[in-house]
Short mmCIF file of C-alpha atoms in Angstrom, two decimals:
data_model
loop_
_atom_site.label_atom_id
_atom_site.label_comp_id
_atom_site.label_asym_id
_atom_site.label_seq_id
_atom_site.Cartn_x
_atom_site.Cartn_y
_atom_site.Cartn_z
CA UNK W 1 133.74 87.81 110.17
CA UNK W 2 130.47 86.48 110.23
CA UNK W 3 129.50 83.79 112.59
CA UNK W 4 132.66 84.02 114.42
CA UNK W 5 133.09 84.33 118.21
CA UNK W 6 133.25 88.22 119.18
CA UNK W 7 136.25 88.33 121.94
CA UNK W 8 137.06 91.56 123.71
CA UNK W 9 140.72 90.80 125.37
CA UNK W 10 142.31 92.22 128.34
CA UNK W 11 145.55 91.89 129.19
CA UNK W 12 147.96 94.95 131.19
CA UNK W 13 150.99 93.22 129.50
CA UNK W 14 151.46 94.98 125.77
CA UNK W 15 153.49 92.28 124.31
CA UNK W 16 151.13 89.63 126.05
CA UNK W 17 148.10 91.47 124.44
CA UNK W 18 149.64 91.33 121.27
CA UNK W 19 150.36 88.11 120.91
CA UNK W 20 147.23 86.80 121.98
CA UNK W 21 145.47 88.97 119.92
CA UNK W 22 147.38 87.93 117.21
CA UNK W 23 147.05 83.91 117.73
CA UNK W 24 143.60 84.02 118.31
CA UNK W 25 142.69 86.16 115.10
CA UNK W 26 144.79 83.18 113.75
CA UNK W 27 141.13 81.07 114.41
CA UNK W 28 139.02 80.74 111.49
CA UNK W 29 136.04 80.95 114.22
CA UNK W 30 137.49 83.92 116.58
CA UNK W 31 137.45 87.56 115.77
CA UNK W 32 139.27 90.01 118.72
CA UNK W 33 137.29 93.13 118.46
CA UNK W 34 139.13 95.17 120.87
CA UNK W 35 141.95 95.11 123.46
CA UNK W 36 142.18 96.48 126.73
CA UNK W 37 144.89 97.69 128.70
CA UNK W 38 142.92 97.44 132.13
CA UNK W 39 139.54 97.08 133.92
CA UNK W 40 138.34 100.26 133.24
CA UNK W 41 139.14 99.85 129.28
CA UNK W 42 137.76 96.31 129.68
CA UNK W 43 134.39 97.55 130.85
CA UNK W 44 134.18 99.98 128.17
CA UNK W 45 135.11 98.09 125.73
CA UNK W 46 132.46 95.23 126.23
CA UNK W 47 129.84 98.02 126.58
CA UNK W 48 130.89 99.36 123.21
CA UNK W 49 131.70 96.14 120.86
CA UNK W 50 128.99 93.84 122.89
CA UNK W 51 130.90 90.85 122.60
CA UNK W 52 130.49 87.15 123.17
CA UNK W 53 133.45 87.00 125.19
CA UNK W 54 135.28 88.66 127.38
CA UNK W 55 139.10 86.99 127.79
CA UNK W 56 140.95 89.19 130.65
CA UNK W 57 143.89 88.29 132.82
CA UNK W 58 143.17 89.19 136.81
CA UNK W 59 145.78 91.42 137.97
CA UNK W 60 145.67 94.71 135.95
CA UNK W 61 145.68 98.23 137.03
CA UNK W 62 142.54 99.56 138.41
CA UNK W 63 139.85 97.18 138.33
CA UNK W 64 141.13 93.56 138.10
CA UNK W 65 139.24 90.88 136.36
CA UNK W 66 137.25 89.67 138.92
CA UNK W 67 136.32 93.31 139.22
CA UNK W 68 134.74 93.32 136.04
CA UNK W 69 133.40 90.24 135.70
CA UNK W 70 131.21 91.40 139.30
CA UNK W 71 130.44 94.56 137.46
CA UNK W 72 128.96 92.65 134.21
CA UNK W 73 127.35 90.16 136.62
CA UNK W 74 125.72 93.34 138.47
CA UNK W 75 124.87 94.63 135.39
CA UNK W 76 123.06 91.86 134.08
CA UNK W 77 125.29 91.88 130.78
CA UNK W 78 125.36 89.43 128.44
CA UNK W 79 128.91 88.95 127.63
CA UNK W 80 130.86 85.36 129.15
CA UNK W 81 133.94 86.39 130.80
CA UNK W 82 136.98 83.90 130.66
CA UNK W 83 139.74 84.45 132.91
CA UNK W 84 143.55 83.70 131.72
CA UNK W 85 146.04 83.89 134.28
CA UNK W 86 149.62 82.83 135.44
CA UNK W 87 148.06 82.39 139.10
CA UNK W 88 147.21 79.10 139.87
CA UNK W 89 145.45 80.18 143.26
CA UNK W 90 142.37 78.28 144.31
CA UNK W 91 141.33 81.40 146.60
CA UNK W 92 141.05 83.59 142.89
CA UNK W 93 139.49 80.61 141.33
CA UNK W 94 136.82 81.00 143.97
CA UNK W 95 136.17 84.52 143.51
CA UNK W 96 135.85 84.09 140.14
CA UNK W 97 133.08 81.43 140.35
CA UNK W 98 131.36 83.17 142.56
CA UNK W 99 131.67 86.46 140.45
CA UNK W 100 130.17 84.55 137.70
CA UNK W 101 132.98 83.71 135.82
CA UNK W 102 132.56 80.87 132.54
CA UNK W 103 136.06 80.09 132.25
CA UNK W 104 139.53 79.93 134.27
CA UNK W 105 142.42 78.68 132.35
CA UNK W 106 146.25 79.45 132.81
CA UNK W 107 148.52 81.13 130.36
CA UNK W 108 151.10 78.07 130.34
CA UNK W 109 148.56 76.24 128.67
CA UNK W 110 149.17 75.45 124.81
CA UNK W 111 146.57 78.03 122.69
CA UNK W 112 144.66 75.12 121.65
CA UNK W 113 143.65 74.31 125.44
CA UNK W 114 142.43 78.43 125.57
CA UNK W 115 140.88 78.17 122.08
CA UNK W 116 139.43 75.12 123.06
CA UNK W 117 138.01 76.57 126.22
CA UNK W 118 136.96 79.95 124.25
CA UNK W 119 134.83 77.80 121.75
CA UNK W 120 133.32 75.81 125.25
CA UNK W 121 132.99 79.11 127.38
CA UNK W 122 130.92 81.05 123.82
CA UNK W 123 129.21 77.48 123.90
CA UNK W 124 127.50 78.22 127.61
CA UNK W 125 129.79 75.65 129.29
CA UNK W 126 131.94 76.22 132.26
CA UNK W 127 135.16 75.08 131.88
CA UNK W 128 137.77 75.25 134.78
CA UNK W 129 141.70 74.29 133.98
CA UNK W 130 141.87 70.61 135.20
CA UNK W 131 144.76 71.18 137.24
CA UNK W 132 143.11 73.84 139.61
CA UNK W 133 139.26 72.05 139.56
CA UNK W 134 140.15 69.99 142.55
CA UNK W 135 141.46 72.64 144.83
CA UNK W 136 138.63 75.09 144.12
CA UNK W 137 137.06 74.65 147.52
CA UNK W 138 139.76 73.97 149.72
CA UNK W 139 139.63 77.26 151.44
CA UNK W 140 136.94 80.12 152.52
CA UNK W 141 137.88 83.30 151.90
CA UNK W 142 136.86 84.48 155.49
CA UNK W 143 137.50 88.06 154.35
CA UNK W 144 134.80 90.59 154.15
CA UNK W 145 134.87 93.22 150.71
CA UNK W 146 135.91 96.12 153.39
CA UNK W 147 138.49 94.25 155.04
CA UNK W 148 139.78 92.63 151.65
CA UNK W 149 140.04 96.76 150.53
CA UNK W 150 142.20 97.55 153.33
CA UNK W 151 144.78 94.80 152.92
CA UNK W 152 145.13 95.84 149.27
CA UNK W 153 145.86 99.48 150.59
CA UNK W 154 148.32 97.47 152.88
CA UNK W 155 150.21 96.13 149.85
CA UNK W 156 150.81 99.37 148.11
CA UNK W 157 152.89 100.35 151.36
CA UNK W 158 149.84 103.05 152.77
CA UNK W 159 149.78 103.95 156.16
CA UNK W 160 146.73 103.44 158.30
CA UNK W 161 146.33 107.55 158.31
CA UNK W 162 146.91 107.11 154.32
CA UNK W 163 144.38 104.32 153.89
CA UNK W 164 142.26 106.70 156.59
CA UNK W 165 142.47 109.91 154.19
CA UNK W 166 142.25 107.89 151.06
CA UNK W 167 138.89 105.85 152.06
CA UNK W 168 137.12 108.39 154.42
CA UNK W 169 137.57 106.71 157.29
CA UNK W 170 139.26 107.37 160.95
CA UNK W 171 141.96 105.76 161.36
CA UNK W 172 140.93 103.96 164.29
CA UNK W 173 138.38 102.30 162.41
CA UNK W 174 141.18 101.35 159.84
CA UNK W 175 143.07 99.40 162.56
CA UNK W 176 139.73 97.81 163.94
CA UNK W 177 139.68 96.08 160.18
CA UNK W 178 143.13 95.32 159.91
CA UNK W 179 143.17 94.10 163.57
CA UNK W 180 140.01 91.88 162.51
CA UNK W 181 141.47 90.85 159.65
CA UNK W 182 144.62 89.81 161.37
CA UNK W 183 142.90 87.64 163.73
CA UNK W 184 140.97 85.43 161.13
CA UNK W 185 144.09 85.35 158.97
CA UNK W 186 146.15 84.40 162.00
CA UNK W 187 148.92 86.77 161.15
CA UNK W 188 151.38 88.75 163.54
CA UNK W 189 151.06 92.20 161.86
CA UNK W 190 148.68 93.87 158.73
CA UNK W 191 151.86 93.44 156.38
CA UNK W 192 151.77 89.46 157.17
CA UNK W 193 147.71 89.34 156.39
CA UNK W 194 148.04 91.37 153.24
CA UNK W 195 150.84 88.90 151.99
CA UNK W 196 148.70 85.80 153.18
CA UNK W 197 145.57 87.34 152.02
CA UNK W 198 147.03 87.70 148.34
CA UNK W 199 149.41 84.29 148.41
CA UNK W 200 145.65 82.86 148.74
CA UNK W 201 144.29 84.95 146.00
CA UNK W 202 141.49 86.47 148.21
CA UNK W 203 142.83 90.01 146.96
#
């Protein structure tokens, strides 16, 4: 379709990625050039197709959205990434401004709101879902990347010798991070700062 917005979408959710990609072809001004199942897809999808737009949810296997909208910001690329999301955390929203994100809508929003923001996003605005603008700032993530990778490794029920063996690190240095990260999370064990760390969408 000539003239028409270029969208690569990415979405871990089949059915999810279907319909989407089926109400937004639905546009007269949208054409979805490719679908991805995760990060990693995402990312090679947008280097293949070059599009104006990259729609992705956040949570997906892998890399999550934010993940790839640091690695196109690293990168230099082009492409506009909007986020779409059921999580209505200010800590994500955060990230994702300060990954260099256009756009941050939620999925309960009627598909003329995400259109809407598609056509603003393509346009070189930034547009934020009203509802979350004001609490963008309420909260630091006081998290640093290593310490943010550990309490992930926390959540998938690793051990601090698993999370040692799986990162390269002794495992004493694994519980110095945790034990760090416990302290500035104010949380009574690394199972309580993982849950606190992702309830604030800082992982």
């Amino acid at each position: 379709m000539t003239g028409a917005i270029r969208v690569v979408l990415a979405e871990d959710q089949a059915m999810v990625r279907g319909a989407f990609a089926q109400l937004l072809d639905l546009q007269p001004d949208v054409a979805v050039v490719a679908t991805a199942g995760d990060g990693d897809e995402a990312l090679a999808a947008v280097a293949e197709h070059r599009p104006d737009v990259l729609l992705t949810d956040i949570e997906m296997p892998g890399r999550t959205g934010l993940d790839v909208a640091q690695e196109l910001s690293r990168r230099g690329d082009a492409t506009r990434v909007l986020i779409i999301t059921t999580f209505a955390r200010s800590g994500y929203l955060r990230r994702a401004m300060e990954s260099g994100v256009a756009g941050y809508v939620l999925k309960d929003a009627p598909i003329a709101d995400l259109v809407s923001a598609l056509r603003r996003v393509h346009a070189g605005e930034r547009v934020v879902a009203p509802e979350l603008a004001m609490a963008a700032w309420d909260s630091a993530d006081p998290l640093t990347p290593r310490e943010r990778e550990l309490l992930r490794e926390v959540t998938t029920g690793a051990s601090n010798a698993d999370i040692a063996a799986r990162l390269n690190l002794a495992e004493g240095t694994v519980r110095n991070y945790l034990s760090t990260a416990m302290a500035k999370l104010g949380a009574k064990n690394r199972s309580e700062a993982a849950n606190t760390a992702r309830d604030r969408g800082w992982l």
